[in-house]
Amino acid sequence: MISHYAWPGGLALVIEAQDRRHAAVFGPQGWRAGDPRAVLPDGLPPGVEVERLGVPPWLAEQLPSLEMAQGGLHTDFVRLDRLLTRLEAEGARGVVLVLGRSPAVWVLADGRPSVVLAPDRAGDPAAALSSRASGWIVVLAGPVTMPVRPSAAPEAQAPEPAPPQPAAEPVAPAAAEVRFVAAPGTSQAMDGEAAALIRAAVGDAGLRVVGFLDGSRTAGEIAREVGLSSSQVVDVIRILADRKLAFRYVSRTRPPTGARSAG
């Protein structure tokens, strides 16, 4: 969990990893970083504004080791696309966070931005996402290791899979191994009620589940992509299925070559 605090004359960023907490506080002498008890001995002032953002555990564990490169920026005054372009030209390494009503997270590897959290869908280009992200901008510098998802070895003489076919009626998920496919246009036109229910159930990370509902992943595999548990992903799918925004994936195996249909 990442928390950003703003008050007249001060800013603070607090990162809560599994085994430690790290804070960076801006004051008259610039940024000070360290244990929150040391850099915020008196706690936070009254009337502070706060924005919170959940990130995948693999990223949360690495954030305390990074250095504060830029803070005190906001998308109301800074062109995020230009900032990303400059960091890319510099070959920067680190993380760009946007904390606010449309949060986003990029990991930079030698300047190349990879989307970790998107305000809409993770499949869009980083430049397009930067125009929709809104909130406080924080740039952390340092190397970040992204998880590599192993690819499954192909089975010998496996039949060629048919394109995903949605069932006629939505079926509420019963197990984490069932595969689902999102209805066409769900990512772009999710109704406000579904989005609100997903946020209430599992947080903003649940909105990313839609982008992985292509019939090729189980709930457990999607959970590893978005940083949720399998049961949380199932909860998101159930919300979508109840509103006919997701359908159980139906696999139809093609007949062997040369097979003739009956009749």
Short mmCIF file of C-alpha atoms in Angstrom, two decimals, residues 5-255:
data_model
loop_
_atom_site.label_atom_id
_atom_site.label_comp_id
_atom_site.label_asym_id
_atom_site.label_seq_id
_atom_site.Cartn_x
_atom_site.Cartn_y
_atom_site.Cartn_z
CA TYR A 5 -0.37 13.02 2.12
CA ALA A 6 -0.62 16.73 1.28
CA TRP A 7 -1.07 19.70 3.58
CA PRO A 8 -0.17 23.40 3.37
CA GLY A 9 3.62 23.52 3.30
CA GLY A 10 4.26 19.80 3.29
CA LEU A 11 3.99 16.47 1.50
CA ALA A 12 4.62 12.89 2.56
CA LEU A 13 4.78 9.52 0.86
CA VAL A 14 4.48 6.35 2.98
CA ILE A 15 5.17 2.90 1.52
CA GLU A 16 3.96 -0.13 3.47
CA ALA A 17 5.65 -3.37 2.38
CA GLN A 18 5.17 -6.74 4.02
CA ASP A 19 8.02 -6.43 6.50
CA ARG A 20 8.76 -2.71 6.70
CA ARG A 21 7.44 0.83 6.24
CA HIS A 22 9.29 3.64 4.47
CA ALA A 23 8.46 7.32 4.29
CA ALA A 24 9.65 10.38 2.38
CA VAL A 25 8.63 13.79 3.75
CA PHE A 26 9.02 17.18 2.05
CA GLY A 27 9.68 20.22 4.18
CA PRO A 28 11.74 23.44 4.28
CA GLN A 29 15.00 21.47 3.89
CA GLY A 30 13.73 19.36 0.99
CA TRP A 31 13.00 15.64 1.06
CA ARG A 32 13.87 13.45 4.06
CA ALA A 33 13.50 9.68 3.83
CA GLY A 34 13.53 6.84 6.35
CA ASP A 35 11.38 5.12 8.93
CA PRO A 36 8.04 6.97 9.35
CA ARG A 37 8.64 7.24 13.10
CA ALA A 38 11.88 9.13 12.44
CA VAL A 39 10.83 11.43 9.61
CA LEU A 40 7.30 11.97 10.98
CA PRO A 41 7.93 12.02 14.76
CA ASP A 42 4.84 14.17 15.44
CA GLY A 43 2.61 12.31 13.03
CA LEU A 44 0.55 14.00 10.35
CA PRO A 45 -0.99 17.47 10.81
CA PRO A 46 -4.78 17.89 11.04
CA GLY A 47 -6.71 18.42 7.83
CA VAL A 48 -4.24 16.47 5.70
CA GLU A 49 -5.43 15.22 2.30
CA VAL A 50 -4.64 11.58 1.55
CA GLU A 51 -4.57 9.42 -1.58
CA ARG A 52 -3.96 5.67 -1.30
CA LEU A 53 -2.95 3.12 -3.91
CA GLY A 54 -2.51 -0.64 -3.76
CA VAL A 55 0.27 -2.17 -5.87
CA PRO A 56 1.28 -5.82 -6.49
CA PRO A 57 3.29 -7.35 -3.63
CA TRP A 58 6.36 -7.91 -5.83
CA LEU A 59 6.51 -4.15 -6.46
CA ALA A 60 5.66 -3.07 -2.91
CA GLU A 61 8.64 -5.04 -1.58
CA GLN A 62 11.06 -3.20 -3.90
CA LEU A 63 9.77 0.37 -3.49
CA PRO A 64 11.44 1.08 -0.09
CA SER A 65 14.84 0.48 -1.70
CA LEU A 66 14.33 3.16 -4.35
CA GLU A 67 15.29 6.82 -4.04
CA MET A 68 12.89 9.74 -4.28
CA ALA A 69 13.74 11.38 -7.61
CA GLN A 70 10.77 13.71 -8.06
CA GLY A 71 7.77 14.58 -5.95
CA GLY A 72 5.38 17.44 -5.37
CA LEU A 73 4.13 17.14 -8.95
CA HIS A 74 0.49 16.91 -10.03
CA THR A 75 -1.13 16.12 -13.36
CA ASP A 76 -3.07 19.40 -13.09
CA PHE A 77 0.21 21.24 -13.68
CA VAL A 78 2.61 18.70 -15.25
CA ARG A 79 2.27 16.98 -18.63
CA LEU A 80 2.68 13.33 -17.69
CA ASP A 81 3.33 12.25 -21.29
CA ARG A 82 6.22 14.71 -21.56
CA LEU A 83 7.65 13.51 -18.25
CA LEU A 84 7.57 9.89 -19.43
CA THR A 85 9.13 10.88 -22.76
CA ARG A 86 11.99 12.66 -20.95
CA LEU A 87 12.61 9.74 -18.62
CA GLU A 88 12.63 7.38 -21.60
CA ALA A 89 15.17 9.58 -23.42
CA GLU A 90 17.37 9.57 -20.31
CA GLY A 91 17.25 5.79 -20.09
CA ALA A 92 15.90 6.09 -16.55
CA ARG A 93 15.27 3.13 -14.26
CA GLY A 94 12.64 3.21 -11.54
CA VAL A 95 8.91 3.66 -10.99
CA VAL A 96 6.45 6.41 -11.88
CA LEU A 97 3.40 6.57 -9.60
CA VAL A 98 0.21 8.56 -10.07
CA LEU A 99 -1.95 8.65 -6.93
CA GLY A 100 -5.41 10.15 -7.24
CA ARG A 101 -8.83 9.63 -8.82
CA SER A 102 -7.30 7.89 -11.89
CA PRO A 103 -4.14 6.16 -10.57
CA ALA A 104 -1.44 4.58 -12.71
CA VAL A 105 1.94 2.91 -12.23
CA TRP A 106 4.80 2.46 -14.70
CA VAL A 107 8.06 0.58 -14.20
CA LEU A 108 11.01 1.99 -16.16
CA ALA A 109 13.72 -0.36 -17.38
CA ASP A 110 16.44 1.62 -19.20
CA GLY A 111 13.81 4.15 -20.15
CA ARG A 112 11.25 1.67 -21.47
CA PRO A 113 7.97 2.10 -19.55
CA SER A 114 5.94 -1.00 -18.67
CA VAL A 115 2.41 -0.51 -17.37
CA VAL A 116 1.76 -2.08 -13.97
CA LEU A 117 -1.49 -0.29 -13.10
CA ALA A 118 -3.65 1.55 -15.60
CA PRO A 119 -6.61 3.92 -15.13
CA ASP A 120 -8.57 2.03 -17.80
CA ARG A 121 -6.94 -1.04 -19.34
CA ALA A 122 -3.41 -2.39 -19.18
CA GLY A 123 -3.25 -3.30 -22.86
CA ASP A 124 -3.14 0.30 -24.10
CA PRO A 125 0.17 2.03 -24.96
CA ALA A 126 1.87 3.84 -22.12
CA ALA A 127 1.54 7.18 -23.91
CA ALA A 128 -2.24 6.78 -24.22
CA LEU A 129 -2.59 5.88 -20.56
CA SER A 130 -0.66 8.96 -19.48
CA SER A 131 -3.42 11.18 -20.86
CA ARG A 132 -6.02 9.54 -18.60
CA ALA A 133 -4.05 9.23 -15.36
CA SER A 134 -4.84 11.92 -12.81
CA GLY A 135 -3.34 12.72 -9.41
CA TRP A 136 -0.06 13.29 -7.59
CA ILE A 137 3.05 12.22 -9.52
CA VAL A 138 5.96 10.53 -7.74
CA VAL A 139 9.13 9.31 -9.49
CA LEU A 140 11.31 6.78 -7.66
CA ALA A 141 14.74 5.93 -9.06
CA GLY A 142 16.56 2.62 -9.04
CA PRO A 143 16.49 -0.86 -10.61
CA VAL A 144 13.21 -2.79 -10.42
CA THR A 145 12.81 -6.48 -11.24
CA MET A 146 9.51 -7.39 -12.87
CA PRO A 147 8.12 -10.92 -12.55
CA VAL A 148 8.43 -13.15 -15.60
CA ARG A 149 5.48 -15.38 -16.28
CA PRO A 150 6.71 -18.78 -17.48
CA SER A 151 5.19 -20.00 -20.74
CA ALA A 152 3.62 -23.44 -20.79
CA ALA A 153 5.24 -26.03 -23.04
CA PRO A 154 2.92 -27.11 -25.89
CA GLU A 155 1.42 -30.59 -25.63
CA ALA A 156 2.27 -33.10 -28.32
CA GLN A 157 -0.40 -33.37 -31.02
CA ALA A 158 -2.69 -31.01 -29.14
CA PRO A 159 -5.75 -29.95 -31.19
CA GLU A 160 -5.78 -26.37 -32.40
CA PRO A 161 -8.08 -24.41 -30.08
CA ALA A 162 -11.10 -22.67 -31.52
CA PRO A 163 -11.65 -18.95 -30.85
CA PRO A 164 -13.28 -18.19 -27.49
CA GLN A 165 -17.06 -18.63 -27.61
CA PRO A 166 -19.27 -17.04 -24.93
CA ALA A 167 -22.09 -19.11 -23.50
CA ALA A 168 -25.64 -17.97 -24.18
CA GLU A 169 -26.19 -16.93 -20.56
CA PRO A 170 -23.68 -15.71 -17.95
CA VAL A 171 -22.69 -18.34 -15.43
CA ALA A 172 -21.51 -17.29 -11.99
CA PRO A 173 -17.99 -18.66 -11.36
CA ALA A 174 -17.82 -21.63 -9.04
CA ALA A 175 -14.07 -22.36 -8.96
CA ALA A 176 -10.77 -20.62 -9.60
CA GLU A 177 -9.92 -22.97 -12.47
CA VAL A 178 -12.91 -21.95 -14.65
CA ARG A 179 -12.01 -19.65 -17.55
CA PHE A 180 -14.09 -16.65 -18.52
CA VAL A 181 -14.19 -14.18 -21.42
CA ALA A 182 -15.30 -10.56 -21.17
CA ALA A 183 -18.19 -9.38 -23.29
CA PRO A 184 -17.16 -7.18 -26.27
CA GLY A 185 -16.55 -3.60 -25.22
CA THR A 186 -16.61 -4.32 -21.48
CA SER A 187 -13.22 -2.68 -20.85
CA GLN A 188 -14.27 0.55 -22.55
CA ALA A 189 -17.89 0.71 -21.43
CA MET A 190 -18.12 -0.91 -17.99
CA ASP A 191 -21.21 0.44 -16.28
CA GLY A 192 -20.70 2.59 -13.24
CA GLU A 193 -22.45 0.16 -10.91
CA ALA A 194 -20.11 -2.73 -11.80
CA ALA A 195 -17.00 -0.58 -11.37
CA ALA A 196 -18.24 0.69 -8.00
CA LEU A 197 -19.03 -2.83 -6.78
CA ILE A 198 -15.60 -4.10 -7.87
CA ARG A 199 -13.82 -1.25 -6.07
CA ALA A 200 -15.86 -1.90 -2.94
CA ALA A 201 -15.11 -5.63 -3.06
CA VAL A 202 -11.37 -5.75 -3.84
CA GLY A 203 -10.15 -2.21 -4.56
CA ASP A 204 -9.01 -0.51 -7.76
CA ALA A 205 -6.81 -3.46 -8.75
CA GLY A 206 -10.01 -5.39 -9.45
CA LEU A 207 -10.73 -3.18 -12.46
CA ARG A 208 -7.66 -4.66 -14.19
CA VAL A 209 -9.19 -8.14 -14.19
CA VAL A 210 -11.36 -7.30 -17.22
CA GLY A 211 -8.30 -6.90 -19.43
CA PHE A 212 -7.26 -10.52 -18.74
CA LEU A 213 -10.64 -12.18 -19.39
CA ASP A 214 -9.83 -13.63 -22.80
CA GLY A 215 -10.59 -17.28 -22.12
CA SER A 216 -6.93 -18.28 -21.83
CA ARG A 217 -6.33 -17.69 -18.10
CA THR A 218 -7.74 -19.14 -14.91
CA ALA A 219 -8.62 -16.94 -11.96
CA GLY A 220 -5.40 -18.04 -10.26
CA GLU A 221 -3.30 -16.98 -13.25
CA ILE A 222 -5.09 -13.61 -13.45
CA ALA A 223 -4.54 -13.14 -9.71
CA ARG A 224 -0.77 -13.31 -10.21
CA GLU A 225 -0.99 -10.69 -12.97
CA VAL A 226 -3.01 -8.11 -11.03
CA GLY A 227 -1.75 -8.70 -7.48
CA LEU A 228 -4.98 -10.10 -6.00
CA SER A 229 -5.91 -13.47 -4.51
CA SER A 230 -7.74 -16.08 -6.58
CA SER A 231 -10.88 -15.64 -4.48
CA GLN A 232 -10.80 -11.87 -5.08
CA VAL A 233 -10.55 -12.41 -8.84
CA VAL A 234 -13.52 -14.82 -8.64
CA ASP A 235 -15.48 -12.11 -6.80
CA VAL A 236 -14.75 -9.65 -9.63
CA ILE A 237 -15.80 -12.18 -12.29
CA ARG A 238 -19.02 -12.91 -10.38
CA ILE A 239 -19.90 -9.21 -10.38
CA LEU A 240 -19.28 -9.01 -14.13
CA ALA A 241 -21.10 -12.27 -14.89
CA ASP A 242 -24.19 -11.18 -12.95
CA ARG A 243 -24.40 -8.16 -15.28
CA LYS A 244 -23.69 -10.11 -18.49
CA LEU A 245 -20.28 -8.47 -18.81
CA ALA A 246 -18.42 -11.79 -18.58
CA PHE A 247 -19.27 -15.31 -19.77
CA ARG A 248 -17.95 -18.78 -19.10
CA TYR A 249 -15.43 -19.78 -21.76
CA VAL A 250 -16.67 -22.72 -23.82
CA SER A 251 -13.92 -24.72 -25.56
CA ARG A 252 -14.93 -26.43 -28.76
CA THR A 253 -12.33 -28.90 -30.03
CA ARG A 254 -12.09 -29.16 -33.78
CA PRO A 255 -12.55 -32.64 -35.33
#
